[in-house]
PDB file of C-alpha atoms in Angstrom:
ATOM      1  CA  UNK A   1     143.433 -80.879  -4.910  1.00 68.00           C
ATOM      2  CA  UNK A   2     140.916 -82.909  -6.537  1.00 86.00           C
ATOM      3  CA  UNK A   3     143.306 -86.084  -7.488  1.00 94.00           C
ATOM      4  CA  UNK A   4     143.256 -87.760  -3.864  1.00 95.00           C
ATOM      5  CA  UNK A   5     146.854 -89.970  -4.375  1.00 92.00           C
ATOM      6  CA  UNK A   6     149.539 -89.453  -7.363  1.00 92.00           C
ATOM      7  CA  UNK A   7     149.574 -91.253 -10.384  1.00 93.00           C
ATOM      8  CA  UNK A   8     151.911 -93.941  -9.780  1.00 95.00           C
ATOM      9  CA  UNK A   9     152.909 -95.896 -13.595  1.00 93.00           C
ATOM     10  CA  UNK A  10     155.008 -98.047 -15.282  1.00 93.00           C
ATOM     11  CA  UNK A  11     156.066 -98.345 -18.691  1.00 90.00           C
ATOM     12  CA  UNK A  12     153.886-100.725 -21.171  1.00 90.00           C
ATOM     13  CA  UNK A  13     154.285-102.255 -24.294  1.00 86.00           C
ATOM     14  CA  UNK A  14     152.955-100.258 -27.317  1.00 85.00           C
ATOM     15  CA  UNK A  15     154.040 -96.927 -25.681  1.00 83.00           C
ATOM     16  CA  UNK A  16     151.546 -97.393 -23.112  1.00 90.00           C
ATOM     17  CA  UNK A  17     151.164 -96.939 -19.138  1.00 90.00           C
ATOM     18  CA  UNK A  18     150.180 -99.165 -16.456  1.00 96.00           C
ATOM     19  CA  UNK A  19     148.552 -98.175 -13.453  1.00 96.00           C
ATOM     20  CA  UNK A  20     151.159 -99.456 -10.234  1.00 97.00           C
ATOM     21  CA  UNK A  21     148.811 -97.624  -7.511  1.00 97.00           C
ATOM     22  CA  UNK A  22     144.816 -96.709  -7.783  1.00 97.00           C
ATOM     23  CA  UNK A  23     144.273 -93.181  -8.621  1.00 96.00           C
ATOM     24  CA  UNK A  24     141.642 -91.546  -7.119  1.00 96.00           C
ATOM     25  CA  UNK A  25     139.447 -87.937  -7.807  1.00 95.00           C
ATOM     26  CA  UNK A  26     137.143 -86.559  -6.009  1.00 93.00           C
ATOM     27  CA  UNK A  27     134.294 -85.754  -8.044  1.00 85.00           C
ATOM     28  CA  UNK A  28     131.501 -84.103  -6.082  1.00 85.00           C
ATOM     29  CA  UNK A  29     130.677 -86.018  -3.006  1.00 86.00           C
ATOM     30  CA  UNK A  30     131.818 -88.972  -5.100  1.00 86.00           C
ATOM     31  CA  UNK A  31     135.466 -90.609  -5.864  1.00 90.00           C
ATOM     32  CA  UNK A  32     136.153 -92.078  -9.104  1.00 93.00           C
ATOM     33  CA  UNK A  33     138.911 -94.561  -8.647  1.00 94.00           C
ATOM     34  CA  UNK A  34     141.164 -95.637 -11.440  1.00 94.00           C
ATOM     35  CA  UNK A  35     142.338 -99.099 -10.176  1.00 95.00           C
ATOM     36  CA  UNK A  36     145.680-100.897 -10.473  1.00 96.00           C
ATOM     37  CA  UNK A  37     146.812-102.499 -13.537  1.00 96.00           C
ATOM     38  CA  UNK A  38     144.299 -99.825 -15.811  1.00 95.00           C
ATOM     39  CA  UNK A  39     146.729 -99.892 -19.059  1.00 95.00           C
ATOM     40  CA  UNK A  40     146.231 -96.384 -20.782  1.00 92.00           C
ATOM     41  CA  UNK A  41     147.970 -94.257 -22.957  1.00 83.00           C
ATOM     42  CA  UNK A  42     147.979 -90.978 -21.019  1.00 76.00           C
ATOM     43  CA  UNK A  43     147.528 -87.983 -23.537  1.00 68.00           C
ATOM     44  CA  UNK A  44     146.480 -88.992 -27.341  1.00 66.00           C
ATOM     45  CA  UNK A  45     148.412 -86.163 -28.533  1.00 60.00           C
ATOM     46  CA  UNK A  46     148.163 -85.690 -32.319  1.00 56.00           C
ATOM     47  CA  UNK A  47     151.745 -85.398 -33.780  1.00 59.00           C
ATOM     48  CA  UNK A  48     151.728 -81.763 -35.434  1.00 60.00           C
ATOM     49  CA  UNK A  49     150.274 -80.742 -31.424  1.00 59.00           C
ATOM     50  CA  UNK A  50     153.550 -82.452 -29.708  1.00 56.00           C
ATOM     51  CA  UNK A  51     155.167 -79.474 -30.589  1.00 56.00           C
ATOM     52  CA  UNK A  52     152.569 -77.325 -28.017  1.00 60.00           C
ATOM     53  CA  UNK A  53     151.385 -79.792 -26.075  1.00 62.00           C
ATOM     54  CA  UNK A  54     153.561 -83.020 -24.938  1.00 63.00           C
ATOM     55  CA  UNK A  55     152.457 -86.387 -23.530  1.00 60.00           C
ATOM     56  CA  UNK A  56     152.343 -85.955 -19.851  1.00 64.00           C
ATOM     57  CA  UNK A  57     152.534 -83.067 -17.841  1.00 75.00           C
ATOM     58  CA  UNK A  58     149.868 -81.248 -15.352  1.00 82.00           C
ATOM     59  CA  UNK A  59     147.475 -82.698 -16.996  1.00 86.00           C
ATOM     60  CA  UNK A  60     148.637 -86.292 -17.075  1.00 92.00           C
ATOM     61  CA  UNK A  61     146.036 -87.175 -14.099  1.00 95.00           C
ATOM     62  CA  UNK A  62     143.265 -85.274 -15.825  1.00 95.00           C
ATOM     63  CA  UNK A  63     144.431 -87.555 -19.104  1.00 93.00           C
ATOM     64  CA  UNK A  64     144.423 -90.729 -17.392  1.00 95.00           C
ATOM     65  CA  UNK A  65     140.766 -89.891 -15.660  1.00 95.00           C
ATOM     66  CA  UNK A  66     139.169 -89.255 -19.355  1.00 93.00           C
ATOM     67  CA  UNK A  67     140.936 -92.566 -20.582  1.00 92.00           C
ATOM     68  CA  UNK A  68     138.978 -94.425 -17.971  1.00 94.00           C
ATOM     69  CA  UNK A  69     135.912 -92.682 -18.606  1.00 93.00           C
ATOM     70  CA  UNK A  70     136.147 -93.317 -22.026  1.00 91.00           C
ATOM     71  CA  UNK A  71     137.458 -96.889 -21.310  1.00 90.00           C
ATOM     72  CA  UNK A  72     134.199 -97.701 -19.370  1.00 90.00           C
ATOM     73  CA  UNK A  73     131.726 -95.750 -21.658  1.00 89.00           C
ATOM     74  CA  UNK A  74     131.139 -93.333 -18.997  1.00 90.00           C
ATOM     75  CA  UNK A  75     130.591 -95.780 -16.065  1.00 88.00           C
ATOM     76  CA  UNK A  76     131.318 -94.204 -12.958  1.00 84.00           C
ATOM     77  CA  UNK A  77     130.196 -97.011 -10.392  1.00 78.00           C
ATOM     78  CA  UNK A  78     127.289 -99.608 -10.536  1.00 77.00           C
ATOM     79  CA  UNK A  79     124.491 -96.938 -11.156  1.00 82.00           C
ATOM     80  CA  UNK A  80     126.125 -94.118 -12.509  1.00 87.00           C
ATOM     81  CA  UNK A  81     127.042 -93.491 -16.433  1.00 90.00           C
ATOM     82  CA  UNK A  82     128.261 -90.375 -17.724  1.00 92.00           C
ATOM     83  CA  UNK A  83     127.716 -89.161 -21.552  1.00 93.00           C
ATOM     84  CA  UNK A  84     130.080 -88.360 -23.284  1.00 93.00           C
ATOM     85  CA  UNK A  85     130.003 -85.268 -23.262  1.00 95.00           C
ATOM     86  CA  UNK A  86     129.927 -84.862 -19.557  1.00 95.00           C
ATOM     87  CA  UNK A  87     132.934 -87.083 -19.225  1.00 93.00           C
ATOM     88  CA  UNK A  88     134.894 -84.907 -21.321  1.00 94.00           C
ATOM     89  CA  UNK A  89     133.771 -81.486 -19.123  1.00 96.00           C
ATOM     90  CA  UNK A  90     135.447 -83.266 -16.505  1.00 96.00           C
ATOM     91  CA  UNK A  91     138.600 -83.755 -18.392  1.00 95.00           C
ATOM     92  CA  UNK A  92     138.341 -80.037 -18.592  1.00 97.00           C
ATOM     93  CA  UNK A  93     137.718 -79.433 -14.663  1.00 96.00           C
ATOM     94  CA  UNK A  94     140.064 -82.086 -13.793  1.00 96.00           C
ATOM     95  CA  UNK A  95     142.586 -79.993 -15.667  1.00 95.00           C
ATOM     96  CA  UNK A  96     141.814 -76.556 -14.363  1.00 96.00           C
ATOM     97  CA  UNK A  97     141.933 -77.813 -11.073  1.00 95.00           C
ATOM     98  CA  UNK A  98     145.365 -79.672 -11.422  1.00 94.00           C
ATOM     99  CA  UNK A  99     146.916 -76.282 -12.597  1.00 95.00           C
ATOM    100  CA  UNK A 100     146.556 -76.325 -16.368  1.00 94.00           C
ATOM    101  CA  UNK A 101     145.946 -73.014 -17.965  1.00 93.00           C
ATOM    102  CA  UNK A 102     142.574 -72.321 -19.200  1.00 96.00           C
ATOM    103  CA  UNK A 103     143.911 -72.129 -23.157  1.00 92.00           C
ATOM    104  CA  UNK A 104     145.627 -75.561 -22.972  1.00 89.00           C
ATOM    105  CA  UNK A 105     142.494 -76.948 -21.395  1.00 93.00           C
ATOM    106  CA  UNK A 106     140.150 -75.667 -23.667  1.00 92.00           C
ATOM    107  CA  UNK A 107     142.544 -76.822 -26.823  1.00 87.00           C
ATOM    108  CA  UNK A 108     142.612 -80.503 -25.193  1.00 86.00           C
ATOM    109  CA  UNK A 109     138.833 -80.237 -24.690  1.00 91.00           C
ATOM    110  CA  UNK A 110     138.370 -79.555 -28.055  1.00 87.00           C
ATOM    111  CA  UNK A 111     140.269 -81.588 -29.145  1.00 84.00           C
ATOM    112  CA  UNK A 112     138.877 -84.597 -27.554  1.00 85.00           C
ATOM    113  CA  UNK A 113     135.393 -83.480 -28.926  1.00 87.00           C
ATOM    114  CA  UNK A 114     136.489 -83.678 -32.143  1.00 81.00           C
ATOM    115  CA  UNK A 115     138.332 -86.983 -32.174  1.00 76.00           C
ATOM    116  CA  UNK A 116     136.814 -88.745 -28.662  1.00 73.00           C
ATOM    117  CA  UNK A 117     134.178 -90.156 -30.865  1.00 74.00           C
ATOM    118  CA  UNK A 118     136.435 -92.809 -32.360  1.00 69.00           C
ATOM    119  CA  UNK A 119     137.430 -93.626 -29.098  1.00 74.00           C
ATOM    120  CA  UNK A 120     134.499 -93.775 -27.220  1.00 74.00           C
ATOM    121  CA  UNK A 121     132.623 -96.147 -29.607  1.00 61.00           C
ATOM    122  CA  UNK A 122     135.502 -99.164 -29.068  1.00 53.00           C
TER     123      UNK A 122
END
């Protein structure tokens, strides 16, 4: 399993999560640690999509990974940045490895290629 410890959260004002216990994936030979107190809000799910695709789920590590990616603008430790693009490809491995099916994968990858942008630039 790629996510080295669980995602351990607690509730957040603004319906958002904060991080009670690092989270950690293994990326490569490298570990990308989400730290303790990282306030996120999980899965941006667009309302009609709720319906398909809820908040959290198998994917809810894969969804907190990509908010820190985006979070950071890619930054992965002191002297390594990620595009954007590559840090959403990992949203998609990170979800294919945590036992999401391929088709919900690919919809959330798309959809954070399509909307991401916003995100990425605040």
């Amino acid at each position: 399993m790629p996510f080295l410890t669980p995602a351990v959260m607690t509730t957040h004002p603004d319906n958002k999560w904060r991080m009670v216990e690092e989270l950690d994936y293994q990326f490569g030979q490298r570990i990308i640690r989400i730290p303790k107190g990282f306030v996120h809000d999980m899965a941006s799910i667009p309302r009609p999509f709720n319906l398909f695709i809820r908040k959290h789920g198998n994917h809810t590590e894969a969804a907190i990974l990509h908010d820190w990616l985006y979070a950071n603008t890619g930054l992965i430790n002191s002297f390594s940045r990620l595009t954007r693009l590559q840090c959403d490809h990992l949203f998609y491995r990170a979800m294919i490895e945590s036992g999401v099916s391929q088709t919900k994968a690919c919809l959330m990858f798309r959809a954070v290629r399509l909307g991401g942008w916003a995100s990425w630039d605040d």
